[in-house]
CSV table of C-alpha atoms in Angstrom, one decimal:
chain,number,residue,atom,x,y,z
W,1,MET,CA,31.9,61.4,5.8
W,2,ILE,CA,31.3,65.3,4.0
W,3,LYS,CA,28.2,67.2,5.6
W,4,THR,CA,29.1,70.7,3.4
W,5,ALA,CA,27.5,71.1,-0.3
W,6,ILE,CA,29.3,74.6,-2.3
W,7,ILE,CA,26.4,75.1,-4.8
W,8,PRO,CA,27.5,77.7,-7.9
W,9,VAL,CA,24.1,79.1,-9.7
W,10,ALA,CA,25.9,82.2,-10.4
W,11,GLY,CA,26.0,82.1,-14.3
W,12,HIS,CA,24.0,83.4,-17.4
W,13,GLY,CA,22.7,81.2,-19.3
W,14,THR,CA,23.6,82.7,-22.0
W,15,ARG,CA,22.9,79.2,-24.5
W,16,LEU,CA,19.9,78.9,-23.1
W,17,LEU,CA,18.8,82.1,-24.1
W,18,THR,CA,15.0,83.8,-23.7
W,19,LEU,CA,14.2,81.5,-22.3
W,20,THR,CA,16.9,82.6,-19.1
W,21,LYS,CA,15.8,85.8,-19.6
W,22,ASP,CA,15.2,86.3,-16.6
W,23,ASN,CA,14.5,82.9,-15.5
W,24,PRO,CA,17.7,80.3,-13.8
W,25,LYS,CA,18.5,77.7,-16.1
W,26,GLU,CA,18.3,75.7,-12.7
W,27,MET,CA,15.3,75.2,-12.3
W,28,VAL,CA,14.5,74.8,-15.9
W,29,PRO,CA,12.3,71.5,-14.7
W,30,ILE,CA,13.1,67.5,-15.9
W,31,PHE,CA,10.9,64.1,-15.2
W,32,SER,CA,10.8,62.3,-12.5
W,33,LYS,CA,8.5,60.2,-10.9
W,34,SER,CA,7.1,60.6,-7.2
W,35,PHE,CA,3.5,58.5,-5.4
W,36,ASN,CA,3.9,55.9,-8.9
W,37,GLU,CA,3.6,58.8,-11.1
W,38,ILE,CA,5.2,60.7,-13.2
W,39,THR,CA,6.0,64.2,-12.4
W,40,LEU,CA,8.5,67.8,-13.1
W,41,LYS,CA,10.6,68.5,-11.0
W,42,PRO,CA,13.5,72.0,-11.0
W,43,LEU,CA,16.9,70.5,-11.8
W,44,ILE,CA,17.4,72.2,-9.1
W,45,GLU,CA,16.2,70.5,-6.5
W,46,HIS,CA,16.6,67.1,-8.2
W,47,ILE,CA,20.8,67.7,-7.0
W,48,PHE,CA,19.5,68.9,-4.3
W,49,LEU,CA,17.2,65.8,-3.2
W,50,GLN,CA,20.9,63.1,-4.3
W,51,LEU,CA,23.3,65.2,-2.1
W,52,PHE,CA,20.4,65.9,0.9
W,53,ASP,CA,20.6,61.5,0.4
W,54,ALA,CA,24.4,61.2,0.2
W,55,GLY,CA,24.1,62.5,3.6
W,56,ILE,CA,24.8,66.7,3.4
W,57,ARG,CA,23.3,69.2,4.8
W,58,ASN,CA,25.2,72.2,4.5
W,59,PHE,CA,24.8,73.5,1.3
W,60,TYR,CA,25.8,76.6,0.2
W,61,PHE,CA,24.8,78.0,-2.8
W,62,ILE,CA,26.8,81.4,-5.0
W,63,VAL,CA,23.9,83.2,-6.6
W,64,GLY,CA,24.1,85.6,-8.7
W,65,LYS,CA,21.4,88.3,-9.7
W,66,LYS,CA,17.7,87.0,-11.1
W,67,LYS,CA,18.0,83.9,-9.0
W,68,ARG,CA,15.5,84.9,-7.0
W,69,SER,CA,12.9,82.4,-8.0
W,70,ILE,CA,15.6,80.5,-6.6
W,71,GLU,CA,16.0,81.1,-3.2
W,72,ASP,CA,12.2,81.0,-3.2
W,73,HIS,CA,11.9,77.7,-4.1
W,74,PHE,CA,14.0,76.7,-1.3
W,75,THR,CA,11.2,78.8,0.9
W,76,PRO,CA,8.6,76.7,2.4
W,77,GLU,CA,5.1,78.0,1.5
W,78,ARG,CA,2.6,76.8,3.9
W,79,ASP,CA,-0.1,78.5,2.4
W,80,TYR,CA,0.4,76.7,-0.7
W,81,GLN,CA,0.5,73.3,0.1
W,82,ASN,CA,-2.6,74.4,2.5
W,83,TYR,CA,-4.1,74.4,-0.3
W,84,LEU,CA,-3.8,70.8,-1.5
W,85,LYS,CA,-4.2,69.2,1.2
W,86,LYS,CA,-7.9,69.6,0.4
W,87,GLY,CA,-7.7,68.5,-3.1
W,88,ASP,CA,-4.4,65.4,-4.1
W,89,ARG,CA,-2.9,64.4,-1.4
W,90,ASN,CA,-0.2,63.5,-3.3
W,91,TYR,CA,1.4,66.5,-4.1
W,92,TYR,CA,0.8,67.5,-0.7
W,93,ASP,CA,3.2,64.6,0.5
W,94,LEU,CA,5.4,65.7,-2.4
W,95,LEU,CA,5.6,69.1,-0.9
W,96,GLU,CA,6.1,68.0,2.4
W,97,ASP,CA,8.8,65.7,2.0
W,98,PHE,CA,11.0,68.8,-0.1
W,99,TYR,CA,9.7,70.7,2.8
W,100,LYS,CA,10.8,68.4,5.3
W,101,LYS,CA,14.6,68.3,4.0
W,102,ILE,CA,14.9,72.1,3.1
W,103,GLU,CA,14.3,72.7,7.4
W,104,LYS,CA,16.5,69.6,8.8
W,105,SER,CA,19.1,71.0,6.6
W,106,ASN,CA,21.8,74.3,6.8
W,107,ILE,CA,21.4,76.3,3.5
W,108,ILE,CA,23.5,79.7,2.6
W,109,TRP,CA,22.9,81.7,0.2
W,110,ILE,CA,26.4,83.2,-1.3
W,111,ASN,CA,25.5,86.4,-3.3
W,112,GLN,CA,28.1,86.7,-6.4
W,113,ASN,CA,27.6,90.6,-8.1
W,114,SER,CA,28.7,88.8,-12.4
W,115,PRO,CA,30.2,85.5,-12.5
W,116,ARG,CA,34.0,85.5,-13.1
W,117,GLY,CA,34.6,82.1,-13.8
W,118,PHE,CA,33.5,78.4,-11.5
W,119,GLY,CA,36.2,78.9,-9.7
W,120,ALA,CA,35.9,82.4,-8.6
W,121,ALA,CA,32.7,81.3,-7.2
W,122,ILE,CA,33.8,78.6,-5.7
W,123,LEU,CA,36.5,80.7,-4.1
W,124,ASN,CA,33.2,82.4,-2.2
W,125,ALA,CA,32.5,80.2,-0.2
W,126,LYS,CA,36.7,80.9,1.1
W,127,GLY,CA,35.9,81.0,5.0
W,128,ILE,CA,32.4,80.1,5.2
W,129,VAL,CA,32.4,76.4,4.7
W,130,GLY,CA,33.8,75.4,7.7
W,131,THR,CA,37.2,73.7,7.8
W,132,GLU,CA,36.7,70.1,6.2
W,133,PRO,CA,36.6,68.5,3.4
W,134,PHE,CA,33.9,69.2,1.2
W,135,LEU,CA,31.6,68.6,-2.2
W,136,VAL,CA,31.2,70.9,-5.4
W,137,HIS,CA,27.9,70.5,-7.9
W,138,ALA,CA,27.6,72.7,-10.4
W,139,GLY,CA,23.8,74.1,-10.9
W,140,ASP,CA,23.1,72.6,-14.6
W,141,ALA,CA,24.2,68.8,-14.3
W,142,TYR,CA,21.9,66.8,-14.2
W,143,VAL,CA,22.9,62.8,-12.8
W,144,ARG,CA,20.6,60.3,-12.9
W,145,GLY,CA,18.7,57.4,-10.2
W,146,ASN,CA,19.6,58.1,-6.4
W,147,SER,CA,22.8,59.6,-4.5
W,148,LYS,CA,25.2,56.1,-5.0
W,149,HIS,CA,27.7,58.2,-6.9
W,150,LEU,CA,27.8,60.6,-5.1
W,151,GLN,CA,28.7,58.0,-2.5
W,152,LYS,CA,31.2,56.9,-4.5
W,153,LEU,CA,32.6,60.2,-4.4
W,154,MET,CA,33.0,59.6,-0.7
W,155,LYS,CA,34.2,56.9,0.3
W,156,GLU,CA,36.3,56.8,-3.0
W,157,TYR,CA,38.0,59.9,-1.9
W,158,ASP,CA,38.0,59.0,1.8
W,159,SER,CA,39.7,55.4,1.1
W,160,ASN,CA,42.1,57.0,-1.8
W,161,LYS,CA,43.1,60.0,1.0
W,162,SER,CA,42.9,61.8,-2.3
W,163,ASP,CA,43.2,65.9,-2.1
W,164,ILE,CA,40.7,66.5,-4.8
W,165,ILE,CA,38.9,64.2,-6.3
W,166,PHE,CA,35.7,64.4,-9.7
W,167,TYR,CA,34.1,62.0,-11.9
W,168,LEU,CA,34.8,62.7,-16.1
W,169,LYS,CA,33.3,60.8,-18.4
W,170,ASN,CA,34.2,60.1,-22.7
W,171,VAL,CA,33.3,62.5,-25.1
W,172,LYS,CA,33.9,62.3,-28.4
W,173,ASN,CA,33.9,66.1,-28.5
W,174,PRO,CA,36.1,67.2,-25.4
W,175,LYS,CA,36.4,70.6,-26.7
W,176,SER,CA,33.3,72.7,-24.4
W,177,TYR,CA,34.5,70.6,-21.0
W,178,GLY,CA,37.8,70.0,-19.2
W,179,VAL,CA,40.0,67.3,-20.1
W,180,ALA,CA,41.9,65.4,-17.7
W,181,SER,CA,44.7,63.5,-19.0
W,182,ILE,CA,44.9,60.2,-17.0
W,183,SER,CA,47.5,57.6,-16.1
W,184,LYS,CA,46.6,54.0,-14.6
W,185,LYS,CA,44.0,53.2,-12.4
W,186,ILE,CA,44.7,52.9,-8.1
W,187,SER,CA,41.9,50.5,-7.4
W,188,LYS,CA,39.2,51.8,-8.5
W,189,VAL,CA,39.7,55.6,-9.2
W,190,TYR,CA,42.2,57.3,-12.0
W,191,HIS,CA,45.1,59.3,-11.5
W,192,VAL,CA,45.8,62.7,-13.1
W,193,ASN,CA,48.4,64.3,-14.2
W,194,ASN,CA,47.1,67.4,-16.2
W,195,VAL,CA,44.3,69.4,-17.2
W,196,GLU,CA,43.2,71.6,-19.2
W,197,GLU,CA,39.8,74.3,-19.4
W,198,LYS,CA,38.2,73.3,-22.6
W,199,PRO,CA,41.7,73.0,-25.5
W,200,GLN,CA,41.4,73.5,-28.7
W,201,ASN,CA,44.0,70.0,-29.0
W,202,PRO,CA,42.2,67.8,-26.4
W,203,LYS,CA,45.7,65.4,-24.8
W,204,SER,CA,42.2,62.3,-23.7
W,205,GLN,CA,38.1,62.0,-24.3
W,206,ASN,CA,37.9,62.4,-20.7
W,207,ALA,CA,36.0,65.0,-19.7
W,208,ILE,CA,35.5,66.9,-16.4
W,209,MET,CA,32.0,66.4,-15.3
W,210,PRO,CA,31.7,69.6,-12.3
W,211,ILE,CA,30.7,67.0,-8.6
W,212,TYR,CA,34.0,67.3,-6.7
W,213,ILE,CA,35.2,66.6,-3.4
W,214,PHE,CA,38.1,69.6,-2.5
W,215,ASP,CA,39.9,70.1,1.1
W,216,GLN,CA,40.4,73.4,2.0
W,217,LYS,CA,44.2,73.2,-0.2
W,218,ILE,CA,41.6,74.9,-3.0
W,219,PHE,CA,40.7,78.1,-2.0
W,220,ASN,CA,44.7,78.4,-1.1
W,221,ALA,CA,45.7,77.5,-5.2
W,222,LEU,CA,42.4,79.5,-6.7
W,223,SER,CA,43.8,82.8,-5.3
W,224,LYS,CA,46.9,82.1,-6.3
W,225,THR,CA,45.7,80.6,-9.7
W,226,LYS,CA,45.1,84.5,-12.2
W,227,GLN,CA,42.8,85.0,-14.4
W,228,ASP,CA,42.6,83.0,-17.8
W,229,ILE,CA,42.1,85.2,-21.3
W,230,GLY,CA,38.5,86.3,-21.0
W,231,LYS,CA,38.7,87.8,-17.3
W,232,GLU,CA,37.9,84.4,-15.4
W,233,LEU,CA,39.4,82.9,-12.8
W,234,GLN,CA,39.1,78.8,-13.9
W,235,LEU,CA,38.5,75.7,-10.8
W,236,THR,CA,40.4,73.4,-14.0
W,237,ASP,CA,43.8,76.3,-13.5
W,238,ALA,CA,43.8,76.4,-10.0
W,239,ILE,CA,43.5,72.2,-9.3
W,240,GLN,CA,46.7,72.1,-12.4
W,241,LYS,CA,48.8,74.2,-10.0
W,242,MET,CA,48.2,71.5,-7.3
W,243,ILE,CA,48.9,68.7,-9.8
W,244,LYS,CA,52.3,70.2,-10.4
W,245,THR,CA,53.0,70.5,-6.3
W,246,LYS,CA,52.3,67.0,-5.9
W,247,HIS,CA,48.5,66.9,-4.8
W,248,LYS,CA,46.3,63.8,-4.8
W,249,VAL,CA,44.0,64.2,-8.2
W,250,HIS,CA,42.1,61.4,-8.7
W,251,ALA,CA,38.6,61.0,-10.6
W,252,ILE,CA,36.3,58.4,-10.7
W,253,LYS,CA,34.5,57.7,-14.6
W,254,PHE,CA,31.3,57.6,-15.5
W,255,PRO,CA,29.9,53.9,-17.4
W,256,LYS,CA,27.3,55.3,-19.4
W,257,THR,CA,28.2,58.6,-21.7
W,258,ASP,CA,24.2,60.1,-20.3
W,259,ASP,CA,24.5,59.2,-16.7
W,260,CYS,CA,25.5,63.0,-16.6
W,261,ILE,CA,24.2,65.8,-19.0
W,262,ASP,CA,25.4,69.1,-18.9
W,263,ILE,CA,21.6,71.2,-19.4
W,264,GLY,CA,23.3,74.3,-20.5
W,265,THR,CA,23.4,74.6,-23.9
W,266,PRO,CA,18.7,73.0,-25.9
W,267,GLU,CA,20.8,69.7,-27.4
W,268,ASN,CA,21.6,69.4,-23.9
W,269,TYR,CA,19.0,69.8,-22.1
W,270,PHE,CA,16.5,68.0,-25.2
W,271,HIS,CA,18.6,65.0,-23.9
W,272,ALA,CA,18.7,65.6,-20.1
W,273,ILE,CA,14.6,65.7,-21.0
W,274,SER,CA,14.3,62.6,-22.8
W,275,ILE,CA,16.5,60.2,-20.8
W,276,SER,CA,14.6,62.0,-17.5
W,277,TYR,CA,10.6,60.7,-19.4
W,278,LYS,CA,12.5,57.6,-20.0
W,279,ASP,CA,14.0,57.1,-16.6
W,280,SER,CA,10.9,57.6,-15.1
W,281,LYS,CA,8.8,55.8,-17.3
W,282,LYS,CA,10.6,52.7,-16.5
W,283,LEU,CA,10.1,53.4,-13.4
W,284,LYS,CA,6.1,54.0,-12.8
W,285,SER,CA,6.0,50.1,-14.9
W,286,ARG,CA,8.2,48.6,-12.5
W,287,GLU,CA,6.0,49.9,-9.4
W,288,LYS,CA,2.4,49.0,-11.6
W,289,LYS,CA,4.4,45.2,-11.4
């Protein structure tokens, strides 16, 4: 079972300015259902809880400047929790559950001086994450529901002996995404023939969602990959390098476009909070019956 995850959270979040001038976009709130009430959680907490429930125990956060609030959020604050204990016990229990999971986890913070692309963020973890396969989950990708999508990714990675596996979803305009060309379905996964980062003329509508599993070979590919025209090291380019050298690169599709939402734009963030509110409200209604 995969036990390790790398979570890049070092980006500037410029498309969400001015909210993200002093606040990480990964800390923006989404709706959740807790103790049969609708509550708010930072997106990064939602991601952490999904990863934890999928069996991840080693968390490597790639952080940059102005990300201190993320570290603070993952530092148990018992005095505040004890204050809550005097009032509504539900909020005390909510924090207690979160803190217990933090204490059962190995959390490492890896500093990145400046964002130089998604690939560069992952390369920072080379030599630190051990020798086993690991999961990569972007800190700004909201996935609905529980951890089933992560469990499925792990299962198919093992079953198909993949070198790389990741999620896709169909989008109308994929120019702002990494895009994959795929061929016939093998068992429950697609074989990936080609990937491109934000192409002007996309070859498909299969947008790459930033949830992957890699083995250690990705670090070698990243080390040999050149920066793009914007002087950034793209993970997509390293994956393409591995495709060319005949490595087994597979993909799974999200059934619905709403299943995974990149919250990096105001429109997408509004969509994510709208969806999360509706989902939380449905869960609350079910528990009342």
